[in-house]
Structure formats: C-alpha cells, structure tokens
Amino acid sequence: MASYRRLPSGLWQATVWLPSGKRITHTDKFKSRVKVWATEQEDKIAKGRRINPNAGRITVGQWHMKWWPARVVEEETRRGDDAQLRLRILPYWGEWPLGEIGRIDVQTWVRTMEQQKVGRQAIRRSYNLFATMLGDAVLEELIQVSPCQKIDLPATPPKAPSWFTRAQVDEIVWRLPATHAAMVELMCYTGLRWGEAAAVAGADREDETGNPIDWLRGRIKVRGSLTQYGKWKQYPKTSSSRREVPVPRHVLDMLAPLLEGRAVDAWVFVAGRRSPKTGERPTLSGANFRVVWYKAIDAAAGDGVEVPRYDVHDCRHTAASWLVQQGVPLYDVKALLGHSSIQTTQRYSHLAPDAHDAVEDAWSKIIAHQARMAASGS
C-alpha cells in the first residue's frame, strides 16, 4: 500500500513498495498528482503478479544453475560469492522450491547460522547474496514477492582500525625479501591498497595499464589496481580512489633497484621466478604475498619480538594513523587514501594530538575552581 508525506519543502511525496522489497518514490507539489502516480504503480504491480503458479516449484538449486552464469560482478566478488553459495546457501536451500520460502524461513536460516557461530560479516554476506538471488527470481516472475524482507541480522559494530608502530614495521620489513619490504614501506607511507601498490609501474605504459611513478616529482598516479591474480582493473575501489599520491624519497630509493635490468615501464613488484609459459616474471600473487607476510610476523614472534598479527591491509590503516597522530588534517588524509566520504576517514580522528584538548582544558578549569572553593572554605 502506498504511503504519503509532506516534505519540509512543502512538496508531497508518495512511496510505493515493489514486490522485490525495494521502494520507489515520486514528488510533486500537489498531493492529488502523487496519489494518481501511486495508484498507477500499484496497478502495474498487481498485473505483474499474475505469474505462472508452476514457476514457484523451481528449486533454489535449479534457479542457481540458471542465475549464476548470468551474474555480472567483479572476479574477486564472484570468487567470494561462490564460497558463500557452496558453504551456506545451497547446502541449506538447494532443495527448497522458490515458492515455498517464507520470511520466517529466511529468519530461521539466519538464526541457525548464528547458532553455528558463523561470523557476523559472513552471515550478512550470505544473506545479501541470497536476497539478490531471490530478488532476481521476482524480476523473472518465478515468485511474486521476495521473502527477504524485514529480516533481523546480527549487528556488526564498527571496529577501530588496527595499525603498526614504526618499530613494528621495521621488525617486519627486516624479515621480508626486498620486493615485499619495499611494497610494505610504500603502503605504510602512502596508504595505497594492496592492489593499487601491486599495480605500480616504473613509468607510463603504452596500453595505459599500471600506476606510473613520476620519479622527479616523487609521485604515483593511481588510476587502477591489480586483482589478487594479477588482472588489471581500469579503476581502483571507487571513482574518488583515482588520485596522485606523494612518495617519500627513501621509499623511491627502495623501488628503483627493483627495476634494474628491466624495461623502464615494467611492473615494479614482480615474483622472483619466471613463468614457465611466458618466461617473464609475473606480478605478485595476493595469496603468496600474505604467506610471506605472516611468515615474517611469525619469525619476529619466534625471536621474542611483539608484533601484532594484523593483515596486510592494515598497512593502509597504519599510514592514516601515523599522519593523524602527527596533526595532519583529516581532509588531507582523506585525499591521500582516496576515501569517498570523510566519515570513513573520521575513524582515525581519536588519534589526533588535539582530539581531547577541549575536554582536558575543561577538566583543568573544574579542578582549579574546586581548589579555590576549598581554599576559601566554601
């Protein structure tokens, strides 16, 4: 059923809920017009619900066989989605007819995953994928309405970013091969994501792949990234992630030797072994990089050095944390990291040296006032 409300601007807005669970709105200065629009939309929805009653007998497993090949997502997203389907969706839902799944059945599934101690993020990812799968079934007129509506999901409270101290990074870098060490230093100072750092090239390439280094200016132009398997993507994470970042001179001095004996525009970070197929040294593998990374951290622990076992991505958090602690404004950090919203950068605001100055100043005044009152005998 449509709902109506008057906006602060004085305009009227009508909201209509689609069978898929999504909503559409229409705004006009006359309430009568938005009512007419809403009625037309509801008529269209009602007509669209006259579907073949046998369509709902198709099982989730059968629908998956048709839906999965047509799904258009990034390679890495597809790999993660495939894991969710194999582990949590198809084993539970595979034999269920689409038309027999109700909202309470979906809620029971979510609750079952919680009882099985599945991680909160994994539950949300599995649910969102299943909701997309059933939403597309609605569009294909296999079912009338998606049962994935008003489902209570486990809360995922925000987690404070993890970061390394300079001394901890030194302990890790000292135990890494030269290529990996240079890449870690680059990420810890510039905040590049792993895929952005892996895509750094010695100079601009003719095919416009890679993130080229401007050696004279000490800058890297970030215009894309590499996947975990070395596939070039024409963009980083978001459009705002396209940026130019400064690079400290000591990091450039670590990068330059990695290009010796190779083309000036070659990928900077490549594997030590040559590919048996092409005879060339391929770009680094994300999985292998993490193996070497954790091996270095574990080696430090074996030597009695306390280094937290954080992920490689925490090098990015480290870059932001170091800068904020030195008083760099959040908007400058946002530009360096390529965040699309300042709210993302504000996760580091508590590290600013003046973060609590106002509070501490107020405490000083309160304590001083108490001391004066006590001295006067009041």
CSV table of C-alpha atoms in Angstrom, one decimal:
chain,number,residue,atom,x,y,z
A,1,MET,CA,0.0,0.0,0.0
A,2,ALA,CA,1.3,3.4,-0.9
A,3,SER,CA,2.2,6.0,1.8
A,4,TYR,CA,2.3,9.8,1.5
A,5,ARG,CA,4.1,12.5,3.3
A,6,ARG,CA,4.7,16.2,3.1
A,7,LEU,CA,8.3,17.2,2.8
A,8,PRO,CA,9.9,20.2,4.7
A,9,SER,CA,10.0,21.9,1.3
A,10,GLY,CA,6.2,21.8,1.1
A,11,LEU,CA,6.2,19.2,-1.7
A,12,TRP,CA,4.2,15.9,-1.4
A,13,GLN,CA,5.9,12.5,-1.8
A,14,ALA,CA,4.4,9.1,-2.4
A,15,THR,CA,6.2,5.9,-1.7
A,16,VAL,CA,5.3,2.5,-3.3
A,17,TRP,CA,7.0,-0.8,-2.3
A,18,LEU,CA,7.9,-3.2,-5.1
A,19,PRO,CA,7.5,-7.0,-4.8
A,20,SER,CA,11.3,-7.3,-4.6
A,21,GLY,CA,11.3,-5.3,-1.4
A,22,LYS,CA,12.7,-2.1,-2.9
A,23,ARG,CA,10.8,1.2,-2.9
A,24,ILE,CA,10.1,3.9,-5.5
A,25,THR,CA,9.0,7.4,-4.8
A,26,HIS,CA,7.5,10.3,-6.7
A,27,THR,CA,7.4,14.0,-5.6
A,28,ASP,CA,5.0,16.8,-6.7
A,29,LYS,CA,3.6,20.0,-5.3
A,30,PHE,CA,0.1,18.6,-5.5
A,31,LYS,CA,-1.0,15.6,-3.3
A,32,SER,CA,-3.6,14.6,-5.9
A,33,ARG,CA,-0.9,14.0,-8.5
A,34,VAL,CA,1.3,11.8,-6.3
A,35,LYS,CA,-1.9,9.8,-5.5
A,36,VAL,CA,-2.6,9.2,-9.1
A,37,TRP,CA,1.0,8.2,-9.7
A,38,ALA,CA,0.9,5.7,-6.8
A,39,THR,CA,-2.3,4.2,-8.0
A,40,GLU,CA,-0.9,3.6,-11.4
A,41,GLN,CA,2.2,1.9,-9.9
A,42,GLU,CA,0.1,-0.3,-7.7
A,43,ASP,CA,-2.0,-1.3,-10.8
A,44,LYS,CA,1.2,-2.2,-12.6
A,45,ILE,CA,2.4,-4.3,-9.7
A,46,ALA,CA,-0.9,-6.1,-9.4
A,47,LYS,CA,-0.8,-7.0,-13.1
A,48,GLY,CA,2.8,-8.2,-12.8
A,49,ARG,CA,1.8,-10.6,-10.1
A,50,ARG,CA,-0.3,-12.8,-12.4
A,51,ILE,CA,2.5,-15.2,-13.0
A,52,ASN,CA,2.6,-18.9,-13.8
A,53,PRO,CA,1.8,-20.7,-10.5
A,54,ASN,CA,4.1,-23.6,-11.5
A,55,ALA,CA,7.2,-21.3,-11.7
A,56,GLY,CA,7.5,-21.3,-7.9
A,57,ARG,CA,8.1,-25.0,-7.9
A,58,ILE,CA,11.6,-24.5,-9.3
A,59,THR,CA,14.1,-25.2,-6.6
A,60,VAL,CA,16.8,-22.8,-5.4
A,61,GLY,CA,19.4,-25.2,-6.8
A,62,GLN,CA,17.8,-25.2,-10.2
A,63,TRP,CA,17.4,-21.4,-10.2
A,64,HIS,CA,21.1,-21.2,-9.2
A,65,MET,CA,22.2,-23.1,-12.3
A,66,LYS,CA,20.5,-20.5,-14.5
A,67,TRP,CA,21.1,-17.4,-12.4
A,68,TRP,CA,24.8,-17.9,-11.6
A,69,PRO,CA,26.2,-17.9,-15.1
A,70,ALA,CA,24.3,-14.6,-15.8
A,71,ARG,CA,25.5,-12.8,-12.7
A,72,VAL,CA,27.8,-9.9,-13.7
A,73,VAL,CA,30.2,-9.0,-10.9
A,74,GLU,CA,34.0,-8.4,-10.4
A,75,GLU,CA,36.2,-11.5,-10.5
A,76,GLU,CA,37.1,-11.3,-6.8
A,77,THR,CA,33.5,-10.7,-5.8
A,78,ARG,CA,32.4,-13.7,-7.8
A,79,ARG,CA,35.0,-15.9,-6.1
A,80,GLY,CA,33.8,-14.8,-2.7
A,81,ASP,CA,30.1,-15.3,-3.7
A,82,ASP,CA,30.9,-18.8,-4.9
A,83,ALA,CA,32.2,-19.6,-1.5
A,84,GLN,CA,29.1,-18.4,0.2
A,85,LEU,CA,26.9,-20.4,-2.1
A,86,ARG,CA,28.8,-23.6,-1.6
A,87,LEU,CA,29.2,-23.3,2.1
A,88,ARG,CA,26.0,-21.7,3.4
A,89,ILE,CA,23.3,-21.2,0.7
A,90,LEU,CA,23.0,-24.3,-1.5
A,91,PRO,CA,23.5,-26.8,1.3
A,92,TYR,CA,20.6,-25.3,3.2
A,93,TRP,CA,18.3,-24.1,0.4
A,94,GLY,CA,19.2,-26.2,-2.6
A,95,GLU,CA,16.1,-28.5,-2.5
A,96,TRP,CA,13.6,-25.8,-1.4
A,97,PRO,CA,11.1,-24.7,-4.1
A,98,LEU,CA,11.3,-21.0,-4.5
A,99,GLY,CA,7.5,-20.5,-3.9
A,100,GLU,CA,7.6,-22.3,-0.5
A,101,ILE,CA,10.2,-20.0,1.1
A,102,GLY,CA,8.7,-17.6,3.5
A,103,ARG,CA,10.1,-14.7,5.5
A,104,ILE,CA,10.2,-16.7,8.7
A,105,ASP,CA,12.1,-19.5,6.9
A,106,VAL,CA,14.8,-16.9,6.0
A,107,GLN,CA,14.9,-15.6,9.5
A,108,THR,CA,15.3,-19.2,10.8
A,109,TRP,CA,18.2,-19.7,8.5
A,110,VAL,CA,19.9,-16.6,9.7
A,111,ARG,CA,19.4,-17.7,13.3
A,112,THR,CA,20.8,-21.2,12.5
A,113,MET,CA,24.0,-19.6,11.2
A,114,GLU,CA,24.3,-17.6,14.4
A,115,GLN,CA,24.0,-20.7,16.5
A,116,GLN,CA,26.6,-22.4,14.4
A,117,LYS,CA,29.0,-19.5,15.3
A,118,VAL,CA,29.3,-18.2,11.7
A,119,GLY,CA,30.9,-14.8,11.7
A,120,ARG,CA,28.6,-11.8,11.6
A,121,GLN,CA,30.1,-10.4,8.4
A,122,ALA,CA,29.8,-13.8,6.8
A,123,ILE,CA,26.1,-14.1,7.8
A,124,ARG,CA,25.4,-10.7,6.3
A,125,ARG,CA,27.2,-11.5,3.1
A,126,SER,CA,25.4,-14.8,2.7
A,127,TYR,CA,22.1,-13.2,3.4
A,128,ASN,CA,22.7,-10.3,0.9
A,129,LEU,CA,23.7,-12.7,-1.8
A,130,PHE,CA,20.6,-14.9,-1.2
A,131,ALA,CA,18.4,-11.8,-1.2
A,132,THR,CA,19.9,-10.8,-4.5
A,133,MET,CA,19.2,-14.3,-5.9
A,134,LEU,CA,15.6,-14.2,-4.8
A,135,GLY,CA,15.1,-10.6,-5.9
A,136,ASP,CA,16.2,-11.6,-9.4
A,137,ALA,CA,13.7,-14.5,-9.2
A,138,VAL,CA,11.0,-11.9,-8.7
A,139,LEU,CA,12.1,-10.0,-11.7
A,140,GLU,CA,12.0,-13.2,-13.7
A,141,GLU,CA,8.4,-13.7,-12.5
A,142,LEU,CA,9.2,-17.0,-10.8
A,143,ILE,CA,7.8,-15.8,-7.5
A,144,GLN,CA,5.6,-12.8,-6.6
A,145,VAL,CA,7.5,-11.3,-3.7
A,146,SER,CA,10.9,-11.9,-2.2
A,147,PRO,CA,10.8,-13.4,1.3
A,148,CYS,CA,14.0,-11.5,2.2
A,149,GLN,CA,12.2,-8.6,3.9
A,150,LYS,CA,12.5,-7.2,7.4
A,151,ILE,CA,15.0,-9.8,8.4
A,152,ASP,CA,16.8,-9.3,11.7
A,153,LEU,CA,20.6,-9.6,11.0
A,154,PRO,CA,23.4,-9.7,13.6
A,155,ALA,CA,24.7,-6.3,14.4
A,156,THR,CA,28.2,-5.5,13.1
A,157,PRO,CA,29.6,-2.8,15.4
A,158,PRO,CA,32.3,-0.7,13.8
A,159,LYS,CA,35.8,-1.8,14.6
A,160,ALA,CA,38.7,0.6,15.3
A,161,PRO,CA,41.4,0.4,12.6
A,162,SER,CA,44.4,-1.7,13.5
A,163,TRP,CA,47.8,-0.1,12.9
A,164,PHE,CA,51.5,-0.8,13.5
A,165,THR,CA,54.1,1.3,15.2
A,166,ARG,CA,57.2,2.4,13.2
A,167,ALA,CA,59.3,-0.1,15.3
A,168,GLN,CA,56.9,-2.9,14.5
A,169,VAL,CA,57.0,-2.2,10.7
A,170,ASP,CA,60.8,-2.2,11.0
A,171,GLU,CA,60.7,-5.7,12.5
A,172,ILE,CA,58.5,-7.0,9.7
A,173,VAL,CA,60.4,-5.3,6.9
A,174,TRP,CA,63.7,-6.5,8.1
A,175,ARG,CA,62.5,-10.1,7.7
A,176,LEU,CA,61.0,-9.7,4.2
A,177,PRO,CA,62.5,-10.1,0.8
A,178,ALA,CA,63.5,-6.8,-0.9
A,179,THR,CA,60.4,-6.7,-3.2
A,180,HIS,CA,58.0,-7.3,-0.3
A,181,ALA,CA,59.8,-5.0,2.0
A,182,ALA,CA,59.6,-2.1,-0.5
A,183,MET,CA,55.9,-2.7,-1.1
A,184,VAL,CA,55.2,-2.7,2.7
A,185,GLU,CA,57.1,0.6,3.1
A,186,LEU,CA,55.1,2.1,0.2
A,187,MET,CA,51.8,1.1,1.7
A,188,CYS,CA,52.7,2.3,5.2
A,189,TYR,CA,53.6,5.7,4.0
A,190,THR,CA,51.1,6.3,1.1
A,191,GLY,CA,48.1,4.3,2.3
A,192,LEU,CA,47.8,2.5,-1.1
A,193,ARG,CA,45.6,-0.6,-1.1
A,194,TRP,CA,47.4,-3.8,-1.8
A,195,GLY,CA,46.0,-4.0,-5.4
A,196,GLU,CA,47.0,-0.3,-6.0
A,197,ALA,CA,50.5,-0.9,-4.8
A,198,ALA,CA,50.9,-4.2,-6.8
A,199,ALA,CA,50.0,-2.2,-9.9
A,200,VAL,CA,52.8,0.4,-9.6
A,201,ALA,CA,54.8,0.7,-12.8
A,202,GLY,CA,58.2,2.3,-13.4
A,203,ALA,CA,56.7,4.7,-16.0
A,204,ASP,CA,53.6,5.4,-18.0
A,205,ARG,CA,52.8,2.3,-20.2
A,206,GLU,CA,51.6,2.5,-23.8
A,207,ASP,CA,48.5,0.5,-23.0
A,208,GLU,CA,47.7,2.8,-20.0
A,209,THR,CA,47.8,0.0,-17.5
A,210,GLY,CA,49.6,0.4,-14.2
A,211,ASN,CA,50.1,3.2,-11.7
A,212,PRO,CA,53.2,5.0,-13.1
A,213,ILE,CA,55.8,6.7,-10.9
A,214,ASP,CA,56.9,10.3,-11.5
A,215,TRP,CA,60.5,9.9,-10.2
A,216,LEU,CA,61.3,13.6,-10.4
A,217,ARG,CA,58.3,14.8,-8.5
A,218,GLY,CA,58.1,11.9,-6.2
A,219,ARG,CA,54.5,11.0,-7.1
A,220,ILE,CA,52.5,7.9,-8.1
A,221,LYS,CA,49.4,8.3,-10.3
A,222,VAL,CA,46.8,5.9,-9.0
A,223,ARG,CA,44.4,5.1,-11.8
A,224,GLY,CA,43.7,1.4,-11.4
A,225,SER,CA,44.7,-1.8,-9.5
A,226,LEU,CA,45.6,-5.4,-9.9
A,227,THR,CA,43.5,-8.3,-8.6
A,228,GLN,CA,44.9,-11.0,-6.4
A,229,TYR,CA,45.7,-12.9,-9.5
A,230,GLY,CA,47.4,-10.1,-11.5
A,231,LYS,CA,44.5,-8.9,-13.6
A,232,TRP,CA,44.5,-5.2,-14.4
A,233,LYS,CA,41.3,-3.2,-13.4
A,234,GLN,CA,40.8,0.2,-15.0
A,235,TYR,CA,39.8,1.8,-11.7
A,236,PRO,CA,40.7,1.4,-8.0
A,237,LYS,CA,37.9,0.8,-5.5
A,238,THR,CA,35.8,3.9,-6.3
A,239,SER,CA,36.0,6.8,-8.7
A,240,SER,CA,37.4,9.0,-5.9
A,241,SER,CA,40.2,6.5,-5.5
A,242,ARG,CA,41.8,7.8,-8.7
A,243,ARG,CA,44.4,10.2,-7.3
A,244,GLU,CA,48.0,11.2,-7.2
A,245,VAL,CA,50.0,10.4,-4.0
A,246,PRO,CA,53.4,11.6,-2.8
A,247,VAL,CA,56.1,9.1,-2.1
A,248,PRO,CA,58.9,9.6,0.4
A,249,ARG,CA,62.4,9.7,-1.1
A,250,HIS,CA,63.6,6.7,1.0
A,251,VAL,CA,60.8,4.6,-0.5
A,252,LEU,CA,61.6,5.6,-4.0
A,253,ASP,CA,65.2,4.6,-3.3
A,254,MET,CA,63.9,1.1,-2.4
A,255,LEU,CA,61.8,0.9,-5.5
A,256,ALA,CA,64.5,1.9,-8.1
A,257,PRO,CA,66.7,-1.2,-7.7
A,258,LEU,CA,63.7,-3.4,-8.3
A,259,LEU,CA,63.7,-2.2,-11.9
A,260,GLU,CA,67.3,-2.8,-12.7
A,261,GLY,CA,67.8,-4.8,-15.9
A,262,ARG,CA,64.2,-4.4,-16.9
A,263,ALA,CA,62.1,-2.1,-19.0
A,264,VAL,CA,61.6,1.4,-17.6
A,265,ASP,CA,57.8,1.0,-17.7
A,266,ALA,CA,57.8,-2.6,-16.2
A,267,TRP,CA,55.8,-3.6,-13.2
A,268,VAL,CA,57.8,-2.7,-10.1
A,269,PHE,CA,56.7,-5.6,-7.9
A,270,VAL,CA,57.1,-9.0,-9.6
A,271,ALA,CA,57.7,-12.5,-8.5
A,272,GLY,CA,61.3,-13.9,-8.2
A,273,ARG,CA,60.6,-16.9,-10.5
A,274,ARG,CA,59.8,-16.6,-14.2
A,275,SER,CA,56.5,-18.1,-15.6
A,276,PRO,CA,57.2,-21.4,-17.4
A,277,LYS,CA,54.6,-20.4,-20.0
A,278,THR,CA,55.8,-16.8,-20.9
A,279,GLY,CA,59.3,-16.8,-19.5
A,280,GLU,CA,58.5,-13.5,-17.8
A,281,ARG,CA,58.3,-12.7,-14.1
A,282,PRO,CA,54.6,-12.3,-13.2
A,283,THR,CA,53.2,-9.7,-10.9
A,284,LEU,CA,52.9,-10.7,-7.3
A,285,SER,CA,50.1,-13.0,-6.1
A,286,GLY,CA,48.0,-11.7,-3.2
A,287,ALA,CA,47.8,-15.1,-1.6
A,288,ASN,CA,51.5,-15.7,-1.8
A,289,PHE,CA,52.2,-12.2,-0.5
A,290,ARG,CA,50.2,-12.9,2.6
A,291,VAL,CA,52.1,-16.2,3.1
A,292,VAL,CA,55.4,-14.3,3.1
A,293,TRP,CA,53.9,-11.5,5.2
A,294,TYR,CA,52.7,-13.8,8.0
A,295,LYS,CA,55.9,-15.8,7.9
A,296,ALA,CA,57.8,-12.6,8.7
A,297,ILE,CA,55.5,-11.7,11.6
A,298,ASP,CA,55.7,-15.2,13.0
A,299,ALA,CA,59.5,-15.1,12.6
A,300,ALA,CA,59.6,-11.9,14.7
A,301,ALA,CA,57.5,-13.6,17.4
A,302,GLY,CA,59.9,-16.5,17.3
A,303,ASP,CA,62.7,-14.1,18.1
A,304,GLY,CA,60.8,-12.7,21.0
A,305,VAL,CA,59.6,-9.5,19.3
A,306,GLU,CA,56.0,-8.5,19.9
A,307,VAL,CA,54.4,-7.7,16.5
A,308,PRO,CA,50.6,-8.0,16.2
A,309,ARG,CA,49.5,-10.5,13.5
A,310,TYR,CA,47.5,-7.9,11.6
A,311,ASP,CA,46.5,-8.2,7.9
A,312,VAL,CA,48.4,-6.6,5.0
A,313,HIS,CA,45.6,-4.2,4.6
A,314,ASP,CA,46.4,-2.7,8.0
A,315,CYS,CA,49.4,-1.1,6.4
A,316,ARG,CA,46.9,1.3,4.9
A,317,HIS,CA,45.4,2.0,8.3
A,318,THR,CA,49.0,2.5,9.6
A,319,ALA,CA,49.6,5.2,7.0
A,320,ALA,CA,46.5,7.1,8.1
A,321,SER,CA,47.2,6.6,11.8
A,322,TRP,CA,50.7,7.9,11.6
A,323,LEU,CA,49.6,11.0,9.8
A,324,VAL,CA,46.7,11.8,12.0
A,325,GLN,CA,49.0,11.4,15.1
A,326,GLN,CA,51.3,14.0,13.6
A,327,GLY,CA,48.5,16.5,13.3
A,328,VAL,CA,47.7,16.1,9.5
A,329,PRO,CA,44.1,17.3,8.9
A,330,LEU,CA,41.6,14.6,8.2
A,331,TYR,CA,40.7,16.1,4.8
A,332,ASP,CA,44.3,15.7,3.7
A,333,VAL,CA,44.3,12.1,4.9
A,334,LYS,CA,41.1,11.5,3.0
A,335,ALA,CA,42.6,12.8,-0.2
A,336,LEU,CA,45.7,10.6,0.2
A,337,LEU,CA,43.8,7.4,0.8
A,338,GLY,CA,41.1,8.1,-1.8
A,339,HIS,CA,38.1,7.8,0.6
A,340,SER,CA,34.8,8.6,-1.0
A,341,SER,CA,33.5,10.1,2.3
A,342,ILE,CA,35.0,12.0,5.2
A,343,GLN,CA,33.0,9.7,7.6
A,344,THR,CA,35.4,6.9,6.6
A,345,THR,CA,38.4,9.0,7.5
A,346,GLN,CA,37.0,10.0,10.8
A,347,ARG,CA,37.7,6.5,12.1
A,348,TYR,CA,41.2,7.9,12.8
A,349,SER,CA,40.1,11.1,14.5
A,350,HIS,CA,40.7,9.8,18.0
A,351,LEU,CA,44.4,9.6,17.2
A,352,ALA,CA,44.8,13.4,16.6
A,353,PRO,CA,47.1,15.0,19.2
A,354,ASP,CA,44.4,17.6,20.0
A,355,ALA,CA,41.5,15.2,19.9
A,356,HIS,CA,40.7,15.8,23.6
A,357,ASP,CA,42.2,19.2,24.2
A,358,ALA,CA,38.8,20.8,24.9
A,359,VAL,CA,37.8,18.1,27.4
A,360,GLU,CA,41.2,18.3,29.2
A,361,ASP,CA,41.1,22.1,29.3
A,362,ALA,CA,37.6,21.9,30.9
A,363,TRP,CA,38.8,19.5,33.5
A,364,SER,CA,41.7,21.8,34.4
A,365,LYS,CA,39.2,24.6,34.9
A,366,ILE,CA,36.9,22.5,37.0
A,367,ILE,CA,39.7,21.2,39.2
A,368,ALA,CA,41.1,24.8,39.6
A,369,HIS,CA,37.6,26.0,40.6
A,370,GLN,CA,37.3,23.2,43.2
A,371,ALA,CA,40.7,24.1,44.6
A,372,ARG,CA,39.7,27.8,45.0
A,373,MET,CA,36.4,26.8,46.7
A,374,ALA,CA,38.2,24.6,49.1
A,375,ALA,CA,40.8,27.3,49.9
A,376,SER,CA,38.1,29.8,50.7
A,377,GLY,CA,36.3,27.4,52.9
A,378,SER,CA,33.0,27.5,50.9
